[in-house]
XYZ file of C-alpha atoms in Angstrom:
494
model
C 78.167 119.876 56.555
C 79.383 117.874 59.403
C 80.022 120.562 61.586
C 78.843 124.282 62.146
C 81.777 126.309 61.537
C 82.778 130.220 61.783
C 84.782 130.347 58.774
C 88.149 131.916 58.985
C 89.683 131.383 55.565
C 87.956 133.850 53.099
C 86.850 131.433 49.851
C 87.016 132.675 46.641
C 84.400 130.731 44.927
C 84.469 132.360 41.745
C 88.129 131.388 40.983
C 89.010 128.718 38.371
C 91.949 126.599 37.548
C 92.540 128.496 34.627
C 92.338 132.163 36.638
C 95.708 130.308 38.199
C 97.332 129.197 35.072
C 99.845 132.254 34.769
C 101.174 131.734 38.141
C 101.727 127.963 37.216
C 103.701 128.763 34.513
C 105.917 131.247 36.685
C 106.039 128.552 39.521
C 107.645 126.148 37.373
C 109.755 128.796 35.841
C 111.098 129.214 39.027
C 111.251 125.782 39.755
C 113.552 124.370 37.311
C 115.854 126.994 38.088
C 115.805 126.206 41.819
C 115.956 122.099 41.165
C 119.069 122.603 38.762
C 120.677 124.727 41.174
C 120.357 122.192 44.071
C 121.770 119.439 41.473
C 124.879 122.017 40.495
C 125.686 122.433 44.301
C 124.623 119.368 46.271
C 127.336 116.684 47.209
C 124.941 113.361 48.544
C 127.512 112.350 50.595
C 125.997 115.387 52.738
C 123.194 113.527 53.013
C 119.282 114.902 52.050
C 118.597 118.436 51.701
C 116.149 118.772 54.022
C 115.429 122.673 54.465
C 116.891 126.317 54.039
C 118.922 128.468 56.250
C 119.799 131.301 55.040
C 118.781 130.459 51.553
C 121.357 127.042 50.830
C 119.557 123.793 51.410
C 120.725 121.871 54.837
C 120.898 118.101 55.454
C 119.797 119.066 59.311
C 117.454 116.584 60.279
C 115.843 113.118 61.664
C 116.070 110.690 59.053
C 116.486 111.054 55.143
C 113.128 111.120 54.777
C 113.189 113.983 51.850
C 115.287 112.215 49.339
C 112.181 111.154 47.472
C 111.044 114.492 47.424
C 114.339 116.018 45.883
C 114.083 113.597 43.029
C 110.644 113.744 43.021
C 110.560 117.145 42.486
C 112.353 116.440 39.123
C 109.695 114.176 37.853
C 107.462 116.793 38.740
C 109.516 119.555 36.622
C 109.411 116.966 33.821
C 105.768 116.637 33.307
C 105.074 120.143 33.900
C 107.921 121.479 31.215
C 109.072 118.371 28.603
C 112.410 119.657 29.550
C 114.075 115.737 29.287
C 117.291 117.046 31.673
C 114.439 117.093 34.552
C 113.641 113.284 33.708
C 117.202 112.478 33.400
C 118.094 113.861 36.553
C 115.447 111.669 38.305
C 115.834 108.511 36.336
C 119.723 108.683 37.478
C 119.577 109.821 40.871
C 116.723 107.466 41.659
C 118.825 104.186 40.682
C 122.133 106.068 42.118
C 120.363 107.043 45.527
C 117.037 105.548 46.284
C 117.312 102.072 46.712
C 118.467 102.102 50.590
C 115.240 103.347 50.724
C 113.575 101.035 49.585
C 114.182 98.308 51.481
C 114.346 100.952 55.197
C 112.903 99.261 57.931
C 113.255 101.992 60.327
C 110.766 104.934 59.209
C 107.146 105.465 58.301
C 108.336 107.093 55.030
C 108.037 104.808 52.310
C 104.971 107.047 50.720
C 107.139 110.004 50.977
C 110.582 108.403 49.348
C 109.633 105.623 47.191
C 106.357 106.410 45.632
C 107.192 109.877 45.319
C 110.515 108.978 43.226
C 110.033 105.266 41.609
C 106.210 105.476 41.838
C 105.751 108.612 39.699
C 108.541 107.217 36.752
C 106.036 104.410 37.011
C 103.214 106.772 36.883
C 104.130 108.573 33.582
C 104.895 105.108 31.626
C 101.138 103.721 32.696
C 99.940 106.920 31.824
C 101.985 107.613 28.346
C 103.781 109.865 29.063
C 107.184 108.341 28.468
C 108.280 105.892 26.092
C 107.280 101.755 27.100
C 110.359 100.161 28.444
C 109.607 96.697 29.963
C 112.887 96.663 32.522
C 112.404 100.079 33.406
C 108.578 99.186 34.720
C 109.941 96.009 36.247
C 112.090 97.481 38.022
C 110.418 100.582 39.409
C 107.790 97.868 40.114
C 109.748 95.664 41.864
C 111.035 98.897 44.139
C 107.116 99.813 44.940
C 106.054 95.969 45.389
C 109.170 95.775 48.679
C 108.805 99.410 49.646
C 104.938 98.580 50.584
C 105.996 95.709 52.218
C 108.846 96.576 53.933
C 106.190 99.475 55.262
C 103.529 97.134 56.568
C 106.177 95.073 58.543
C 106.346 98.186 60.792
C 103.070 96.906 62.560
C 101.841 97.098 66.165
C 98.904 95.317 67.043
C 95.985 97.456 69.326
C 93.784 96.281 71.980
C 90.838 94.617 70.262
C 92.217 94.067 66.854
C 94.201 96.267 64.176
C 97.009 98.232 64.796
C 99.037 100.353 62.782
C 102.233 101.471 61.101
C 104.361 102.814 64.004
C 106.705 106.036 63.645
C 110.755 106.086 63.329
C 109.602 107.168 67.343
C 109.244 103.098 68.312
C 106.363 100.698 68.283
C 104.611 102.779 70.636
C 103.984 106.110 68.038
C 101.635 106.400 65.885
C 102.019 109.944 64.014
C 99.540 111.451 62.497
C 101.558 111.839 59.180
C 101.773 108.457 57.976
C 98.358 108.604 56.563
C 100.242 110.833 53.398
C 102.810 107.689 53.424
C 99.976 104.923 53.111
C 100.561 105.074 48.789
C 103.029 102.947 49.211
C 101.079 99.954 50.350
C 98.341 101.021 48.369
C 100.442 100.990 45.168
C 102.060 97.283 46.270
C 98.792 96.016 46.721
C 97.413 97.579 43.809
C 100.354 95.791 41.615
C 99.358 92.556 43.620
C 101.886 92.468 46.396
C 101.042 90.814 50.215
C 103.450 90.771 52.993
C 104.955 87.485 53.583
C 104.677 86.680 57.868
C 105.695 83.836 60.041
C 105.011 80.391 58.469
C 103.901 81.801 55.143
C 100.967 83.676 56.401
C 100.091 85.738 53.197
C 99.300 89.741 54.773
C 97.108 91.942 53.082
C 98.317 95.330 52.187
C 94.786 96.727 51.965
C 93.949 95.235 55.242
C 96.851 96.775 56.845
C 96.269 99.870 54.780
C 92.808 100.628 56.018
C 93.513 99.429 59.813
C 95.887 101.930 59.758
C 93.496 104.612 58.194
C 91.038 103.202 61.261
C 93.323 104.057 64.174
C 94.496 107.193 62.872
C 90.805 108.122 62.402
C 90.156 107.072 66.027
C 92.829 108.128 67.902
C 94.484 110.789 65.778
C 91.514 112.928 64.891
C 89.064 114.577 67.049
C 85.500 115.438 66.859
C 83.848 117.346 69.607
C 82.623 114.082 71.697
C 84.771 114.556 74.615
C 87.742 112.731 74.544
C 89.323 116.111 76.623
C 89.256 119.145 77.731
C 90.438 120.617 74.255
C 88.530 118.110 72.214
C 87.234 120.385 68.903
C 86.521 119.308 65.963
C 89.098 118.378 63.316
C 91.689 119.116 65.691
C 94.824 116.458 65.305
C 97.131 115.023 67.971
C 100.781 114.338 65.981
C 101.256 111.477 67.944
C 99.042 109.248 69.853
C 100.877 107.248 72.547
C 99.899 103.200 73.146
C 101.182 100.843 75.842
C 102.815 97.950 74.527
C 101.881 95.352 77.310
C 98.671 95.563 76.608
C 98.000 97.589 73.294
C 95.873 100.033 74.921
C 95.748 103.905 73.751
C 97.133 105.908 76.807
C 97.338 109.948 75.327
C 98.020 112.622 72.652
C 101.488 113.541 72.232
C 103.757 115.650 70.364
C 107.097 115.881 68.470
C 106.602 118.960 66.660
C 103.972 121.335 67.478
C 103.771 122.671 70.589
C 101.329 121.212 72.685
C 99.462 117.289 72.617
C 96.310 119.213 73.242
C 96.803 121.777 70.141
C 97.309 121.010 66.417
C 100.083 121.370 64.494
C 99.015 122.404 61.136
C 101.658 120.491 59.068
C 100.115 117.480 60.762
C 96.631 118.388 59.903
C 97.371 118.775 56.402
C 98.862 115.670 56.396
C 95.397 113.966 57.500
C 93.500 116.096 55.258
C 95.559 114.967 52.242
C 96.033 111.605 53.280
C 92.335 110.744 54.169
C 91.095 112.490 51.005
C 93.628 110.780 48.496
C 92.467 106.715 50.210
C 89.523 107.853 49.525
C 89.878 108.322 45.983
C 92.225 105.235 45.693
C 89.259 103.022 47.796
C 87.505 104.194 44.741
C 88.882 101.745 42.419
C 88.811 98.730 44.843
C 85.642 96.757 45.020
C 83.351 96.723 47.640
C 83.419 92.727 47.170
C 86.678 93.014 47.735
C 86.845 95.206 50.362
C 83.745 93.556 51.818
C 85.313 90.089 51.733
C 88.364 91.479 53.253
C 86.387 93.086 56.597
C 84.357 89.654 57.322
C 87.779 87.660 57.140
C 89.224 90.172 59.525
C 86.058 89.994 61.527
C 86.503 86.310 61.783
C 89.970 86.233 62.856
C 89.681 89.033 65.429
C 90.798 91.722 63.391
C 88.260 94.343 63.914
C 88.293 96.756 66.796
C 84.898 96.614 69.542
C 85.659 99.740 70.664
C 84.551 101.350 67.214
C 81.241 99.804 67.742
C 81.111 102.207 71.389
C 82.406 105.491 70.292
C 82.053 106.207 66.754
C 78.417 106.516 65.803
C 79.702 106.822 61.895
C 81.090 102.976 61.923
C 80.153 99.833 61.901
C 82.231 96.729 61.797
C 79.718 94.522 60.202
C 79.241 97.308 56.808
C 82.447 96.610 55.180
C 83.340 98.800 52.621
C 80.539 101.772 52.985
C 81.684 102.093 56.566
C 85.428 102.120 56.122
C 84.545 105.254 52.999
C 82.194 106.705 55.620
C 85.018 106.523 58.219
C 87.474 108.296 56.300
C 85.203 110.888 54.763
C 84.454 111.772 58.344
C 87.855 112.491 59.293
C 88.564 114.180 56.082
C 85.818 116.565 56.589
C 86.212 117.224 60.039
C 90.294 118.000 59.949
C 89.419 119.896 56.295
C 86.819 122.264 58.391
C 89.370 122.864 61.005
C 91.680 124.172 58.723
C 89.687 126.360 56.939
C 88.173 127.574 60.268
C 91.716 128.164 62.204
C 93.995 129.454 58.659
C 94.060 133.048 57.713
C 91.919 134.790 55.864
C 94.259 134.460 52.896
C 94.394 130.223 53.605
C 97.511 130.360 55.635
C 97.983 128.787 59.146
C 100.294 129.443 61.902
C 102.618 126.645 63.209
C 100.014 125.199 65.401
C 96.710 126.610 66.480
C 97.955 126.519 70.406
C 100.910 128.450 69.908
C 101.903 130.218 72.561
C 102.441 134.318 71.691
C 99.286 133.754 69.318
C 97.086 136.197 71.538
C 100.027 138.600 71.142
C 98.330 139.041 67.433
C 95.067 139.939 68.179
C 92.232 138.601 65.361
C 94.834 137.284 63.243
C 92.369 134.817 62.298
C 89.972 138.210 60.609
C 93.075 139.095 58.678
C 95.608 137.692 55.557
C 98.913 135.836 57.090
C 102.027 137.752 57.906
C 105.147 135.933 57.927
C 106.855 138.716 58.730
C 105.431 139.122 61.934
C 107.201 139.584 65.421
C 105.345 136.896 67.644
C 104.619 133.193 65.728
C 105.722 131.998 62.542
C 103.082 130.949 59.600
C 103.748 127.716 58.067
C 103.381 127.749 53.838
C 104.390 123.718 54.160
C 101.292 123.049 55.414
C 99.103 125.109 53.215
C 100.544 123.818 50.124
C 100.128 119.925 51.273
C 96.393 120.988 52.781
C 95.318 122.526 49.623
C 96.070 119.503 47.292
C 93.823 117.450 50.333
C 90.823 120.219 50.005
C 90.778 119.878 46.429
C 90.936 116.411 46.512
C 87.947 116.307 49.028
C 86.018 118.892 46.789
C 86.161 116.229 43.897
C 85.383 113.604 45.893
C 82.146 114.557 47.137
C 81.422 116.541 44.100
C 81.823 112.859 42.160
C 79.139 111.624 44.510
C 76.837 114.422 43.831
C 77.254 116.531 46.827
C 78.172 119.601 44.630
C 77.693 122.170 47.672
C 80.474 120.111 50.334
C 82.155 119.324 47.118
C 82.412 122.925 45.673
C 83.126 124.617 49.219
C 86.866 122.339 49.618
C 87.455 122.443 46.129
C 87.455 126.465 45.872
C 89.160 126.845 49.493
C 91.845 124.806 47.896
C 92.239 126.714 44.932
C 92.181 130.326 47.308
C 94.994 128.600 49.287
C 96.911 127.456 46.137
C 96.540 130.973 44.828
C 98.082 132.535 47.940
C 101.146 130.197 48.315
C 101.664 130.563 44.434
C 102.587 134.282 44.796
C 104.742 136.745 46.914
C 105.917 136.430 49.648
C 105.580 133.052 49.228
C 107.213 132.107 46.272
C 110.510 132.911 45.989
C 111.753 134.540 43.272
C 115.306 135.312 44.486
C 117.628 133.477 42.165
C 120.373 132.955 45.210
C 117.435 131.089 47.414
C 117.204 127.784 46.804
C 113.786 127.234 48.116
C 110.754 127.582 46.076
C 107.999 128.284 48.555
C 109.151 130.430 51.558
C 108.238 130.544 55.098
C 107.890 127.054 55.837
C 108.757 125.754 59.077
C 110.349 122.438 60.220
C 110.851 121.467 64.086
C 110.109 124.793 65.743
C 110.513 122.890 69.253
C 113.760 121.812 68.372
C 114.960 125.397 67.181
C 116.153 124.319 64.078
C 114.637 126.633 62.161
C 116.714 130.192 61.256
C 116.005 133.286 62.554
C 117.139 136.005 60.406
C 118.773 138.877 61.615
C 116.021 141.554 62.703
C 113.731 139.059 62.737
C 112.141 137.400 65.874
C 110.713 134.723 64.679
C 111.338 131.318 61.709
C 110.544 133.021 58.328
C 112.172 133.367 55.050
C 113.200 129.309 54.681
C 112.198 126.633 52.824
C 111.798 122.828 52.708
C 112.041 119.768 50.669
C 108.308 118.941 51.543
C 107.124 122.282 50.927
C 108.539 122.815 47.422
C 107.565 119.261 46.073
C 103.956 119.499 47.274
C 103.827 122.843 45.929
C 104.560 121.508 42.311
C 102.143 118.840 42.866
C 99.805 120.870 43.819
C 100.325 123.171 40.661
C 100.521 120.083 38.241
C 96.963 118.695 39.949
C 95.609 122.532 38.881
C 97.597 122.647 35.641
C 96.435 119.087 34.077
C 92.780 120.198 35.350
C 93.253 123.625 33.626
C 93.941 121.766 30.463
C 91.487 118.658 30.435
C 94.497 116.695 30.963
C 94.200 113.189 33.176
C 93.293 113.539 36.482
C 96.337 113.035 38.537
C 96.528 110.686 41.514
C 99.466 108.585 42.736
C 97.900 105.358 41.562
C 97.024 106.608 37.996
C 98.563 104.038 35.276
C 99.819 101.625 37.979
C 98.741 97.809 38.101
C 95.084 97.596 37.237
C 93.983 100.954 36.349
């Protein structure tokens, strides 16, 4: 264990996939229902249904960045129930809809829109699941081989080497989120794709892929050394700020939790899952090739010094055991702040700083309310955290550390088991949300307030509900012996 923790989030380690298999089965009951009522009701010249209010799916929002999702979803629904309309509905609507994606130079959501959509119709083919059909991979190739590409582009360099994908925010951002949206360069390179640069210069995705992965280990994640006043362990800054002149990292910062110097939990589940899922792709890349890769950048000036100064855990001259032993350190350090700072039932609030959270005593000691009068809970981030602890749990277990390995996996499955049931599923027919009580830009205000209520609760969103199903297809394929899902499974070289 990297870190001594209090633990907040009461682990059921008795519990087994197949304990969960009943509530599976009544998640994706209630799932098709709510993904053929969206497709009866939505017109896409709305735009993206982003989240609920009041129950009906809204297009309120940044970007489009939940398209992929809604289709997603579908693909999902498919796998989960052989009900062909589901595939249909995602084959169409991802040739109708996606392709401006695709090819979106403006947002750090390729992972989120293209792999989620053309990545897992690619997905099922590799893995048998549907028929062969040589255009149809070509083409959902071809989508995944730009969309990584197109993602990469987005690159600012740092002080002393690397740099990484910046946010829709400008070439200054670097959110904290992006490391869930890193599949899709990891699925271009992994079908043999390189960015194309100035005078044919021939970019590695992987490179790019694990520079990125380095910075938002750095900078991103903390781990009790100091950087601040507030710096814990596992705690995760949305947004870390750089100065262009000079490429130097000047502060934390924030676009939707409340404070730079707190943690918005949607963020930290994003670096829990993201770390934890590179890890398992880094599996299946070579540490020759990985090695080779590090002592090219090395040469050309690629590596950062200033990992050599604060980060006892790296070393720029190991290659590929220091880039896994990197990552595993983040992973486990944001994996132990959740589980130290959720509810006893594996629920967080918005963000661990929140303001009126003294207002609700040892909420920490007790299961979540949503329902409460002072801060909202946040069921998005559980869902997307749980797939990440699970994914940990494997992990290590794989490498024979069966105690770290078995403590993520079963918080995982305790969180899934929460968020799979009332009040968090929804089981109102006139809701279109599947998990409830999910919360989107509470800084902004966007999110409803029902009447008698004081705070968010009661909505949905687009993230929420497809990384719920994803989360119950990862328990329901284990539950069965089926495949091991990951987003790379049946793509290029696997």
């Amino acid at each position: 264990m990297l870190f001594e923790i209090v633990m907040a989030l009461k682990i059921d380690n008795q519990l087994r996939p197949q304990r969960l298999l009943p509530q599976i089965h009544r998640l994706f009951e209630k799932s098709g229902e709510k993904i053929l009522g969206i497709e009866k009701s939505w017109n896409p010249r709305n735009g993206t249904p982003v989240f609920t209010l009041k129950g009906r799916y809204t297009s309120l929002g940044w970007t489009e960045w939940t398209q992929g999702f809604q289709f997603g979803s579908s693909v999902l629904q498919f796998e989960a129930s052989g009900e062909k309309k589901f595939l249909d509905i995602a084959r169409t609507k991802t040739v109708q809809l996606m392709a401006p994606h695709v090819s979106h130079t403006g947002v750090h959501d390729h992972g989120f829109n293209n792999v989620s959509t053309y990545g897992n119709l690619l997905r099922m083919m590799g893995e048998g699941r549907v028929p062969f059909n040589l255009c149809e991979l070509q083409f959902h190739e071809l989508a995944l081989k730009v969309s990584g590409a197109v993602q990469a582009a987005r690159w600012t360099p740092i002080a002393g080497g690397g740099g990484y994908i910046y946010s829709f925010n400008g070439p200054h951002s670097l959110f904290v989120d992006t490391m869930r949206s890193l599949r899709s360069l990891a699925v271009a390179h992994r079908l043999g794709h390189v960015l194309m640069g100035e005078r044919d210069r021939r970019i590695s995705l992987l490179s790019r892929l694990i520079q990125h992965s380095e910075a938002t280990a750095q900078y991103a994640v903390f781990y009790g050394e100091g950087r601040d006043a507030y710096d814990l362990p596992g705690r995760t800054a949305h947004e870390s700020l750089f100065n262009l002149n000079d490429g130097s990292y000047r502060c934390p910062n924030t676009q939707q939790g409340y404070s730079p110097f707190s943690t918005w939990t949607r963020g930290l589940a994003w670096a829990i899952l993201g770390f934890a899922e590179q890890l398992e792709f880094l599996d299946t890349v070579s540490d020759e090739e990985m090695d080779e890769l590090c002592a090219r950048e090395f040469e050309h000036g690629v590596r950062r010094e200033s990992f050599r100064k604060s980060r006892r855990a790296y070393n720029p001259f190991a290659g590929a055991a220091s880039i896994r032993a990197l990552m595993l350190r983040a992973a486990r350090a944001t994996a132990d702040f959740y589980i130290e700072h959720s509810c006893t039932d594996g629920i967080p609030m918005w963000d661990t700083g929140a303001p009126n959270l003294g207002c609700l005593g040892d909420y920490l000691k007790r299961s979540s309310d949503p329902f409460n009068p002072w801060e909202p809970v946040d069921s998005s981030a559980a869902v997307i955290a749980a797939q990440g602890l699970i994914r940990l749990g494997n992990y290590l277990a794989s490498r024979r550390d069966t105690r770290s390995g078995d403590r993520y996996r079963q918080a995982g499955l305790t969180v899934a088991r929460t968020v799979f049931e009332e009040p968090y599923l929804s089981s109102n027919p006139k809701h279109q949300g599947l998990i409830l009580h999910s919360i989107y830009h509470r800084p902004n205000g966007w999110d409803g307030i029902a009447p008698g209520q004081k705070v968010p609760n009661g909505e949905s969103s687009m993230w929420g509900d497809y990384h719920a199903r994803e989360l119950a297809l990862l328990i329901l394929r284990e539950s069965k012996g089926d495949r091991y899902l990951t987003f790379f499974s049946g793509i290029g070289n696997s």
